[in-house]
Amino acid sequence: MNKDVMVCGVGGQGTVLASKIIAAAAMEEGSTVHSAETIGMAQRGGSVTSHIRVGEDAFSPLIPFGGADLLLAFEVGEAVRNLKYLKADGVAVVNTAAVMPVTESLQSTGYDGSAMAAYLRDRCTCIFVNSEEVCRPFGSSRFFNMIILGVAAASGKLGISTETLLKEIEKRVPARYTDINKKAFLAGCEIGGKASR
Amino acid sequence: MREYVMGNGAIALGALAAGVNLVAGYPGTPSSEIIETVSKYPHEGVHLEWSVNEKAALEVAAAAAYSGARALVTMKQMGLNVASDALMSVAYVGVKGGLVVVSADDPGPISSQTEQDTRRYASFCRIPVFDPSSPEEAFEMVQDAFDYSEKYGRPVLLRPTTRICHAYASIEIPEHYAPKAYDGFQKDSRRWVIFPKASYLNHGKMEAENVEIGREFSSYRFNTAEGKSSGKAVVTSGVSYAYVKECLKHSGDVKIIRIATAFPFPEDFALRELEGIREVLCLEELSPCLEEQILITAGRHHLDLTVHGKTDGTVPFNGENSAELTGEILQKFLGTSFSADVRDLSDAPPLPVRPPVLCAGCPHRASFYAVKQAMKGRKTVFCGDIGCYTLGNAMPLDMVDTCLCMGAGITMAQGFSHTDHDAVCFGFVGDSTFFASGMTGVVNAVCNEADMILCVLDNSTTAMTGHQPHPGTGRNMMGHVVDKVDIAKVLEGIGVKTVVTVNPFDTAACVDLVRKLADEKGVRAVIFKAPCIALVKSDRKCSVDADKCIHCKKCIREIGCPALTTDGKTAVIDPGLCTGCGLCTKICPTGAIGGETHE
């Protein structure tokens, strides 16, 4: 299987852990995996991306434009920024909640993400989730990475079984947070399952 | 045992597999994870250190290599400028045990000041260089580099780039590895003391050996040629090779010649593979190292060859390559299209700009704000330096007028004080940078009668590169608790008469202090001491009283904290980001912001 998955968001949203779990789970299922992350200065409130390339047919560490089967966007504006990576028939799982950058607060441009969501809706197959809504039962936006991972898994577009992903969550999340992270993942699965029906 | 690791991790594990005895380096993106990986894997018997700077690291490692041990030195490309004094000389003196210097280049540049090419240092210092095109190759090449270093008794460079350092791959590492056995330093002053006569002789020997190494590299396993051709070839290396492969995986009537050893150039290999080729495209990042060698080879051997690349404008000099750019250039070269259908996003709504900013609660923000308030209406020069606090340049703080290189803030403030007599000249330096290359600058200030205020922004870590320890943190990479080097005592020892340590969140006291110091003469130092927010987790939060907030947005305009936004009616604090530092509570004119603070 060859599959390219792009994870994008804003520094601090937990994109790195989500992408590590995807990569590890794909390997667990027997695939060759390569990935790459943008780290460094970009970490501090900047745009972050992880490129996960599953299969033998990947050479570039970054997914070429128009190559991603799945775009996992933790922030709606970042989804638009990285839409160029998505295949013509690719699917985007998008958090509609906007993260305001300092520059926007200073200039009061009124960025709230709604124009971004509308733009995406017209241009690709989208599964929208709102982090504020779906994280409410968990009391913290910290668990959104597991929720969106669950959405992607249950939608069938990730090509990895939920069981394998759950196992990797268990391995990679500190023991005292395992249960709540698994719950968040399963809550995401429920949303993803409905969305793909 | 298979491990999924970053390219930097692959380099670390390759060095351990090669029996490395000593690893030293200074943090710098994209190289920092090499030493961190060594520390996370079993490394019994290996001396591991974050050195005070790159030059120190290389000198520590050189001594190990003189003793017959295998030593690895890690740094980013800018660090090699600092270490170059030692590197050039050790290239002449030579080594007994393997000495591999990893200098990670940063095309783009993504988080660096320059787009310099470490391969240029290889040809400048006349030492071999290895240029991996994947993490898997980096793992192999670091081991090859040790073998070549020992075979020829010369230091060797390994030059990965950001996309290799930060790419992940699965690497098969040996279950058991152990540091190499070595016999120790043997005194021989004719060998180990660099003198003009010895350098004259060694120079001749180095050049003769380089011819031999170039021949050997002509059959090196990572100098490869593939694909059929009707007279056209692409010459490439590093991650650009991966981009070429990505573009040509389904089509392309072209030969791919990949040269992983830019110096000494494998001329025999190039000649062999260029046979029947009429037109060459050189695709490499940073400097046209391979391209120049192809041109030299073509000239020397009277080849009927057209060479495209950076020198004829086909490939840009600046910026990093990508699969897309490679596809465009290949399309022009071969006349066929290699890129997928890419969406036209020209009608997308304007994207939010997300420049890197100081974190919410960062003590540097408070320090900069206090100095800014204190110096309102005064003529000033604010000399910045390399670290998180370079981000103090962003609006609305706007507190960095210059930033040049490690340690330069302190010395440039002196230069301004000698040339711009009415300005109050500030040098801002972080704690790690102070130790790396700031201290000698302070000595210079004292003995040359500079008139400046030194602001040490001491957050007890090397924050920008991932919180590495430094001489002021009291722990080292051997896991030992050691005496902290006290910055205030260092400054007093150098002879700085006024040294004051303050809590940057005590804004009023900081403003008063800086105002007072601005009217004094000579070298004055303020140590703004508060830990990085990533070191000490805070549960304190500030919040906005919606009834009191008049939505003047002064809090947002004055300090640019990422936790502060507005919902259109009042200021809003993101509890997920706020650390309760309380800086905004001091700015609000109506006292609408409260919550737990440092006071």
CSV table of C-alpha atoms in Angstrom, one decimal, chain B residues 13-443:
chain,number,residue,atom,x,y,z
B,13,LEU,CA,23.2,5.4,16.3
B,14,GLY,CA,25.6,5.0,13.4
B,15,ALA,CA,28.3,6.6,15.5
B,16,LEU,CA,27.5,4.3,18.4
B,17,ALA,CA,27.6,1.3,16.1
B,18,ALA,CA,31.0,2.5,14.9
B,19,GLY,CA,32.3,2.3,18.4
B,20,VAL,CA,32.5,6.0,19.1
B,21,ASN,CA,34.3,6.8,22.4
B,22,LEU,CA,33.6,10.5,22.8
B,23,VAL,CA,30.7,12.7,21.5
B,24,ALA,CA,30.8,16.5,21.9
B,25,GLY,CA,28.9,19.4,20.3
B,26,TYR,CA,26.9,22.6,20.7
B,27,PRO,CA,23.2,22.7,20.1
B,28,GLY,CA,21.9,24.2,16.8
B,29,THR,CA,19.0,23.5,14.6
B,30,PRO,CA,19.0,21.1,12.7
B,31,SER,CA,21.7,19.2,14.4
B,32,SER,CA,20.7,19.1,18.1
B,33,GLU,CA,19.0,15.7,18.3
B,34,ILE,CA,22.2,13.8,17.5
B,35,ILE,CA,23.7,14.2,21.0
B,36,GLU,CA,20.2,13.9,22.6
B,37,THR,CA,19.8,10.5,20.8
B,38,VAL,CA,23.2,9.3,22.1
B,39,SER,CA,22.1,10.1,25.6
B,40,LYS,CA,18.9,8.1,25.2
B,41,TYR,CA,20.5,4.9,24.0
B,42,PRO,CA,22.9,2.7,25.9
B,43,HIS,CA,26.3,4.4,25.7
B,44,GLU,CA,28.3,2.9,28.6
B,45,GLY,CA,31.9,4.1,28.3
B,46,VAL,CA,31.2,6.9,26.0
B,47,HIS,CA,32.1,10.5,27.1
B,48,LEU,CA,29.2,12.7,26.1
B,49,GLU,CA,29.1,16.5,26.5
B,50,TRP,CA,27.4,19.6,25.4
B,51,SER,CA,30.5,21.7,25.1
B,52,VAL,CA,30.5,25.5,25.8
B,53,ASN,CA,30.7,26.1,22.0
B,54,GLU,CA,31.6,24.4,18.8
B,55,LYS,CA,35.3,25.2,18.9
B,56,ALA,CA,35.6,23.7,22.4
B,57,ALA,CA,33.7,20.6,21.2
B,58,LEU,CA,36.1,20.1,18.2
B,59,GLU,CA,39.2,20.6,20.3
B,60,VAL,CA,38.0,18.2,23.0
B,61,ALA,CA,37.2,15.6,20.3
B,62,ALA,CA,40.6,16.3,18.5
B,63,ALA,CA,42.4,15.3,21.7
B,64,ALA,CA,40.4,12.1,21.9
B,65,ALA,CA,41.2,11.3,18.3
B,66,TYR,CA,45.0,12.1,18.9
B,67,SER,CA,44.7,9.4,21.6
B,68,GLY,CA,43.4,6.8,19.1
B,69,ALA,CA,39.8,7.1,20.2
B,70,ARG,CA,36.9,7.6,17.9
B,71,ALA,CA,35.2,11.0,18.3
B,72,LEU,CA,32.1,12.6,16.9
B,73,VAL,CA,31.5,16.4,16.9
B,74,THR,CA,28.1,17.8,16.2
B,75,MET,CA,27.0,21.3,15.2
B,76,LYS,CA,24.9,23.3,12.8
B,77,GLN,CA,26.7,24.9,9.8
B,78,MET,CA,27.1,28.3,11.5
B,79,GLY,CA,28.8,26.5,14.3
B,80,LEU,CA,31.4,25.3,11.9
B,81,ASN,CA,32.4,28.9,11.4
B,82,VAL,CA,33.2,29.0,15.2
B,83,ALA,CA,35.0,25.7,15.1
B,84,SER,CA,36.8,26.4,11.8
B,85,ASP,CA,40.0,27.6,13.5
B,86,ALA,CA,40.4,24.2,15.1
B,87,LEU,CA,39.2,22.3,12.0
B,88,MET,CA,41.6,23.9,9.6
B,89,SER,CA,44.6,23.1,11.9
B,90,VAL,CA,43.6,19.6,12.8
B,91,ALA,CA,43.2,19.0,9.0
B,92,TYR,CA,46.9,19.7,8.8
B,93,VAL,CA,48.0,17.9,11.9
B,94,GLY,CA,45.8,14.8,11.3
B,95,VAL,CA,44.4,12.3,13.8
B,96,LYS,CA,45.0,8.7,14.9
B,97,GLY,CA,41.5,7.6,15.9
B,98,GLY,CA,38.6,8.5,13.7
B,99,LEU,CA,37.4,12.2,14.0
B,100,VAL,CA,34.0,12.8,12.3
B,101,VAL,CA,32.6,16.4,12.3
B,102,VAL,CA,28.9,16.6,11.6
B,103,SER,CA,27.9,20.0,10.3
B,104,ALA,CA,24.2,20.2,9.5
B,105,ASP,CA,23.4,22.6,6.6
B,106,ASP,CA,20.1,24.4,6.4
B,107,PRO,CA,18.9,25.3,2.9
B,108,GLY,CA,16.1,27.7,2.9
B,109,PRO,CA,17.4,28.9,5.4
B,110,ILE,CA,14.7,27.5,7.7
B,111,SER,CA,16.3,28.4,11.1
B,112,SER,CA,19.7,29.8,10.3
B,113,GLN,CA,21.4,33.1,9.5
B,114,THR,CA,23.1,31.9,6.3
B,115,GLU,CA,22.9,29.5,3.4
B,116,GLN,CA,26.5,28.4,3.6
B,117,ASP,CA,27.6,25.0,2.3
B,118,THR,CA,29.7,22.8,4.5
B,119,ARG,CA,31.0,21.0,1.4
B,120,ARG,CA,32.9,24.3,0.8
B,121,TYR,CA,34.6,23.8,4.1
B,122,ALA,CA,35.7,20.3,3.0
B,123,SER,CA,37.4,21.6,-0.1
B,124,PHE,CA,38.7,24.7,1.9
B,125,CYS,CA,40.2,22.5,4.7
B,126,ARG,CA,41.1,19.7,2.2
B,127,ILE,CA,39.3,17.0,4.0
B,128,PRO,CA,36.7,14.4,2.8
B,129,VAL,CA,33.0,15.1,3.1
B,130,PHE,CA,30.0,12.7,3.0
B,131,ASP,CA,26.6,13.9,2.0
B,132,PRO,CA,23.7,11.5,2.8
B,133,SER,CA,20.4,11.6,0.9
B,134,SER,CA,18.3,9.8,3.5
B,135,PRO,CA,18.4,8.9,7.2
B,136,GLU,CA,19.2,5.3,6.2
B,137,GLU,CA,22.3,6.5,4.3
B,138,ALA,CA,23.3,8.8,7.1
B,139,PHE,CA,23.4,5.8,9.4
B,140,GLU,CA,25.8,4.0,7.0
B,141,MET,CA,27.8,7.0,6.0
B,142,VAL,CA,28.8,8.1,9.5
B,143,GLN,CA,30.3,4.6,9.9
B,144,ASP,CA,32.1,4.9,6.6
B,145,ALA,CA,33.3,8.4,7.6
B,146,PHE,CA,35.0,6.9,10.7
B,147,ASP,CA,36.7,4.2,8.6
B,148,TYR,CA,38.0,6.8,6.1
B,149,SER,CA,39.1,9.1,8.9
B,150,GLU,CA,41.2,6.3,10.5
B,151,LYS,CA,42.5,4.9,7.2
B,152,TYR,CA,43.9,8.3,6.2
B,153,GLY,CA,44.5,9.8,9.6
B,154,ARG,CA,42.4,12.9,8.8
B,155,PRO,CA,39.3,14.5,10.1
B,156,VAL,CA,36.2,13.9,8.0
B,157,LEU,CA,33.0,15.9,7.5
B,158,LEU,CA,29.5,14.5,7.4
B,159,ARG,CA,27.1,17.0,5.9
B,160,PRO,CA,23.4,16.3,6.3
B,161,THR,CA,20.8,19.0,5.6
B,162,THR,CA,17.6,19.9,7.5
B,163,ARG,CA,15.4,17.6,5.4
B,164,ILE,CA,17.7,14.6,6.2
B,165,CYS,CA,18.2,15.6,9.9
B,166,HIS,CA,14.5,15.9,10.5
B,167,ALA,CA,13.2,13.0,8.3
B,168,TYR,CA,12.3,9.8,10.0
B,169,ALA,CA,13.1,6.3,8.8
B,170,SER,CA,13.4,2.8,10.2
B,171,ILE,CA,17.0,1.8,10.9
B,172,GLU,CA,18.3,-1.7,11.7
B,173,ILE,CA,20.8,-1.2,14.5
B,174,PRO,CA,23.0,-3.8,16.1
B,175,GLU,CA,21.9,-5.4,19.3
B,176,HIS,CA,25.3,-5.0,20.8
B,177,TYR,CA,27.9,-2.3,20.2
B,178,ALA,CA,30.7,-1.1,22.4
B,179,PRO,CA,33.2,1.8,22.3
B,180,LYS,CA,36.4,1.0,20.4
B,181,ALA,CA,39.5,-0.1,22.3
B,182,TYR,CA,42.3,2.4,21.8
B,183,ASP,CA,45.9,2.7,23.0
B,184,GLY,CA,46.0,6.3,24.3
B,185,PHE,CA,48.1,9.3,23.5
B,186,GLN,CA,51.7,8.7,22.4
B,187,LYS,CA,53.9,11.8,22.8
B,188,ASP,CA,55.4,12.9,19.5
B,189,SER,CA,55.9,16.6,19.3
B,190,ARG,CA,56.8,16.5,15.6
B,191,ARG,CA,53.4,15.0,14.9
B,192,TRP,CA,51.1,16.8,17.4
B,193,VAL,CA,52.6,20.3,17.5
B,194,ILE,CA,51.6,22.4,14.5
B,195,PHE,CA,54.6,24.2,13.1
B,196,PRO,CA,55.2,25.9,9.7
B,197,LYS,CA,57.7,23.3,8.6
B,198,ALA,CA,55.3,20.4,9.5
B,199,SER,CA,52.4,22.1,7.9
B,200,TYR,CA,54.4,22.5,4.6
B,201,LEU,CA,55.1,18.8,4.6
B,202,ASN,CA,51.6,17.8,5.7
B,203,HIS,CA,50.0,20.1,3.0
B,204,GLY,CA,51.9,18.2,0.3
B,205,LYS,CA,50.9,14.9,1.8
B,206,MET,CA,47.2,15.9,2.1
B,207,GLU,CA,47.0,16.9,-1.5
B,208,ALA,CA,48.6,13.7,-2.7
B,209,GLU,CA,46.3,11.7,-0.5
B,210,ASN,CA,43.3,13.6,-1.7
B,211,VAL,CA,44.0,12.4,-5.3
B,212,GLU,CA,44.1,8.8,-3.9
B,213,ILE,CA,40.8,9.3,-1.9
B,214,GLY,CA,39.2,10.8,-5.0
B,215,ARG,CA,40.1,7.6,-6.8
B,216,GLU,CA,38.8,5.5,-4.0
B,217,PHE,CA,35.6,7.5,-3.9
B,218,SER,CA,35.1,6.6,-7.6
B,219,SER,CA,34.0,3.2,-6.5
B,220,TYR,CA,32.3,4.4,-3.3
B,221,ARG,CA,28.9,2.6,-2.7
B,222,PHE,CA,26.9,5.8,-2.4
B,223,ASN,CA,28.3,7.4,-5.6
B,224,THR,CA,25.8,5.8,-8.0
B,225,ALA,CA,24.5,6.0,-11.5
B,226,GLU,CA,21.1,4.7,-12.6
B,227,GLY,CA,18.6,5.0,-15.5
B,228,LYS,CA,19.1,4.8,-19.2
B,229,SER,CA,19.9,7.8,-21.2
B,230,SER,CA,19.8,9.3,-24.7
B,231,GLY,CA,22.6,11.8,-23.9
B,232,LYS,CA,21.2,13.6,-20.9
B,233,ALA,CA,22.1,13.2,-17.2
B,234,VAL,CA,21.2,14.8,-13.9
B,235,VAL,CA,24.1,15.2,-11.4
B,236,THR,CA,22.7,15.5,-7.9
B,237,SER,CA,23.3,14.8,-4.2
B,238,GLY,CA,21.7,14.9,-0.8
B,239,VAL,CA,18.0,15.3,-0.5
B,240,SER,CA,17.9,16.7,-4.1
B,241,TYR,CA,18.7,13.1,-5.2
B,242,ALA,CA,15.5,12.0,-3.4
B,243,TYR,CA,13.5,14.8,-5.1
B,244,VAL,CA,14.9,13.7,-8.5
B,245,LYS,CA,13.9,10.0,-7.8
B,246,GLU,CA,10.5,11.2,-6.7
B,247,CYS,CA,9.9,13.0,-10.0
B,248,LEU,CA,11.4,10.3,-12.2
B,249,LYS,CA,9.9,7.2,-10.5
B,250,HIS,CA,7.3,6.6,-13.3
B,251,SER,CA,9.1,8.1,-16.3
B,252,GLY,CA,12.1,9.9,-17.6
B,253,ASP,CA,14.7,9.1,-20.2
B,254,VAL,CA,17.6,10.4,-18.2
B,255,LYS,CA,20.6,9.1,-16.3
B,256,ILE,CA,20.8,10.0,-12.6
B,257,ILE,CA,24.4,10.4,-11.3
B,258,ARG,CA,24.5,10.9,-7.6
B,259,ILE,CA,27.7,12.1,-6.0
B,260,ALA,CA,27.8,11.8,-2.2
B,261,THR,CA,31.4,12.8,-1.9
B,262,ALA,CA,31.8,16.4,-3.3
B,263,PHE,CA,35.4,16.4,-2.0
B,264,PRO,CA,37.7,14.8,-2.9
B,265,PHE,CA,35.7,14.7,-6.2
B,266,PRO,CA,35.5,11.2,-7.7
B,267,GLU,CA,36.6,12.3,-11.2
B,268,ASP,CA,37.2,8.8,-12.6
B,269,PHE,CA,33.6,7.9,-11.7
B,270,ALA,CA,32.2,11.1,-13.2
B,271,LEU,CA,34.2,10.6,-16.4
B,272,ARG,CA,33.0,7.0,-16.7
B,273,GLU,CA,29.4,8.0,-16.2
B,274,LEU,CA,29.5,11.0,-18.4
B,275,GLU,CA,30.5,8.9,-21.4
B,276,GLY,CA,28.0,9.4,-24.2
B,277,ILE,CA,26.3,12.3,-22.2
B,278,ARG,CA,26.0,15.6,-24.1
B,279,GLU,CA,24.0,17.6,-21.6
B,280,VAL,CA,24.0,17.7,-17.8
B,281,LEU,CA,21.7,19.3,-15.3
B,282,CYS,CA,23.3,19.8,-11.8
B,283,LEU,CA,20.7,19.7,-9.1
B,284,GLU,CA,22.1,20.5,-5.7
B,285,GLU,CA,21.2,22.8,-2.8
B,286,LEU,CA,23.4,25.7,-1.5
B,287,SER,CA,26.6,26.0,-3.4
B,288,PRO,CA,27.3,24.6,-6.9
B,289,CYS,CA,30.0,22.3,-5.6
B,290,LEU,CA,29.3,19.3,-7.9
B,291,GLU,CA,28.6,21.7,-10.8
B,292,GLU,CA,31.9,23.4,-10.6
B,293,GLN,CA,33.7,20.0,-10.5
B,294,ILE,CA,31.8,18.8,-13.5
B,295,LEU,CA,32.8,22.0,-15.3
B,296,ILE,CA,36.4,21.4,-14.3
B,297,THR,CA,36.3,17.8,-15.4
B,298,ALA,CA,34.7,18.7,-18.7
B,299,GLY,CA,37.4,21.4,-19.3
B,300,ARG,CA,40.3,19.1,-18.3
B,301,HIS,CA,39.2,16.3,-20.5
B,302,HIS,CA,37.8,18.4,-23.4
B,303,LEU,CA,34.3,16.8,-23.0
B,304,ASP,CA,31.7,18.0,-25.4
B,305,LEU,CA,29.3,18.8,-22.6
B,306,THR,CA,26.7,21.5,-21.9
B,307,VAL,CA,26.4,22.0,-18.1
B,308,HIS,CA,23.2,23.5,-16.6
B,309,GLY,CA,22.7,24.4,-13.0
B,310,LYS,CA,23.2,27.4,-10.8
B,311,THR,CA,26.0,28.9,-12.8
B,312,ASP,CA,23.9,29.3,-15.9
B,313,GLY,CA,20.7,30.4,-14.0
B,314,THR,CA,18.8,27.1,-14.5
B,315,VAL,CA,18.7,26.4,-10.8
B,316,PRO,CA,18.3,29.1,-8.1
B,317,PHE,CA,21.2,29.7,-5.7
B,318,ASN,CA,19.1,30.5,-2.7
B,319,GLY,CA,16.4,28.5,-1.0
B,320,GLU,CA,15.8,24.8,-0.6
B,321,ASN,CA,14.9,22.4,-3.4
B,322,SER,CA,11.7,20.5,-3.4
B,323,ALA,CA,9.9,17.9,-5.4
B,324,GLU,CA,7.9,20.6,-7.1
B,325,LEU,CA,10.9,22.8,-8.0
B,326,THR,CA,12.8,19.8,-9.2
B,327,GLY,CA,9.8,18.8,-11.3
B,328,GLU,CA,9.7,22.2,-13.0
B,329,ILE,CA,13.4,22.2,-13.7
B,330,LEU,CA,13.4,18.6,-15.0
B,331,GLN,CA,10.4,19.5,-17.2
B,332,LYS,CA,12.5,22.2,-18.9
B,333,PHE,CA,15.5,20.0,-19.2
B,334,LEU,CA,13.7,16.9,-20.5
B,335,GLY,CA,10.6,18.4,-22.1
B,336,THR,CA,8.2,16.1,-20.2
B,337,SER,CA,5.9,16.9,-17.3
B,338,PHE,CA,6.6,15.4,-13.9
B,339,SER,CA,4.2,17.2,-11.5
B,340,ALA,CA,0.8,16.0,-10.3
B,341,ASP,CA,-2.3,18.1,-10.8
B,342,VAL,CA,-1.9,20.8,-8.3
B,343,ARG,CA,-4.9,22.8,-7.1
B,344,ASP,CA,-5.2,26.4,-8.0
B,345,LEU,CA,-5.5,28.2,-4.7
B,346,SER,CA,-5.1,31.7,-5.9
B,347,ASP,CA,-8.7,32.6,-4.9
B,348,ALA,CA,-8.2,31.4,-1.3
B,349,PRO,CA,-9.1,33.8,1.5
B,350,PRO,CA,-6.0,35.6,3.0
B,351,LEU,CA,-4.2,33.2,5.3
B,352,PRO,CA,-3.3,34.1,8.8
B,353,VAL,CA,0.3,34.9,9.2
B,354,ARG,CA,2.0,32.9,12.0
B,355,PRO,CA,5.5,34.2,12.6
B,356,PRO,CA,7.3,32.5,15.5
B,357,VAL,CA,6.6,34.5,18.7
B,358,LEU,CA,7.8,34.5,22.3
B,359,CYS,CA,5.6,32.0,24.2
B,360,ALA,CA,2.9,33.2,26.5
B,361,GLY,CA,4.5,33.8,29.9
B,362,CYS,CA,8.0,34.0,28.4
B,363,PRO,CA,10.3,36.0,30.8
B,364,HIS,CA,12.1,37.6,27.9
B,365,ARG,CA,8.9,39.5,27.0
B,366,ALA,CA,8.8,41.0,30.5
B,367,SER,CA,12.5,41.9,30.3
B,368,PHE,CA,12.2,43.6,26.9
B,369,TYR,CA,9.0,45.3,28.1
B,370,ALA,CA,10.7,46.8,31.2
B,371,VAL,CA,13.7,48.0,29.2
B,372,LYS,CA,11.4,49.5,26.6
B,373,GLN,CA,9.3,51.3,29.2
B,374,ALA,CA,12.5,52.6,31.0
B,375,MET,CA,14.0,54.0,27.8
B,376,LYS,CA,10.8,55.7,26.4
B,377,GLY,CA,11.9,59.0,24.9
B,378,ARG,CA,15.7,58.1,25.0
B,379,LYS,CA,17.9,57.5,22.1
B,380,THR,CA,18.9,53.8,22.2
B,381,VAL,CA,20.5,51.0,20.3
B,382,PHE,CA,19.2,47.5,21.2
B,383,CYS,CA,21.7,44.8,20.1
B,384,GLY,CA,20.2,41.4,20.1
B,385,ASP,CA,21.7,38.0,19.8
B,386,ILE,CA,21.0,34.4,18.8
B,387,GLY,CA,18.3,32.5,20.7
B,388,CYS,CA,14.6,32.7,21.5
B,389,TYR,CA,15.1,36.3,22.4
B,390,THR,CA,15.8,37.2,18.8
B,391,LEU,CA,12.0,37.0,18.6
B,392,GLY,CA,11.9,40.2,20.7
B,393,ASN,CA,12.3,41.9,17.3
B,394,ALA,CA,8.6,41.2,16.5
B,395,MET,CA,5.9,43.9,16.9
B,396,PRO,CA,4.8,45.2,19.2
B,397,LEU,CA,7.9,44.7,21.4
B,398,ASP,CA,10.3,45.8,18.5
B,399,MET,CA,13.3,45.5,20.9
B,400,VAL,CA,16.0,44.0,18.6
B,401,ASP,CA,17.8,46.6,16.4
B,402,THR,CA,20.6,44.3,15.4
B,403,CYS,CA,21.3,40.5,15.3
B,404,LEU,CA,24.5,39.2,13.7
B,405,CYS,CA,25.9,36.1,15.2
B,406,MET,CA,26.5,34.3,18.5
B,407,GLY,CA,27.8,36.7,21.1
B,408,ALA,CA,27.8,39.8,18.8
B,409,GLY,CA,25.1,41.6,20.8
B,410,ILE,CA,27.6,42.4,23.5
B,411,THR,CA,30.4,43.5,21.3
B,412,MET,CA,28.3,45.4,18.8
B,413,ALA,CA,26.8,47.4,21.7
B,414,GLN,CA,30.4,48.5,22.4
B,415,GLY,CA,30.9,49.5,18.8
B,416,PHE,CA,27.8,51.7,18.8
B,417,SER,CA,28.9,53.2,22.2
B,418,HIS,CA,32.1,54.4,20.6
B,419,THR,CA,30.5,55.8,17.5
B,420,ASP,CA,27.1,57.1,18.7
B,421,HIS,CA,27.8,58.9,21.9
B,422,ASP,CA,24.2,60.1,22.8
B,423,ALA,CA,22.6,56.6,22.5
B,424,VAL,CA,22.2,54.3,25.4
B,425,CYS,CA,23.6,51.1,24.0
B,426,PHE,CA,22.2,47.7,25.2
B,427,GLY,CA,23.5,44.2,24.5
B,428,PHE,CA,21.0,41.4,25.1
B,429,VAL,CA,22.4,37.9,25.5
B,430,GLY,CA,20.9,34.6,26.7
B,431,ASP,CA,22.5,32.5,29.3
B,432,SER,CA,23.7,29.8,27.0
B,433,THR,CA,25.0,32.3,24.4
B,434,PHE,CA,26.7,34.2,27.2
B,435,PHE,CA,28.8,31.1,28.0
B,436,ALA,CA,29.2,30.1,24.3
B,437,SER,CA,30.7,33.4,23.1
B,438,GLY,CA,29.6,36.3,25.3
B,439,MET,CA,32.2,36.3,28.1
B,440,THR,CA,35.2,37.4,26.0
B,441,GLY,CA,33.1,40.2,24.7
B,442,VAL,CA,32.5,41.5,28.2
B,443,VAL,CA,36.3,41.4,28.8
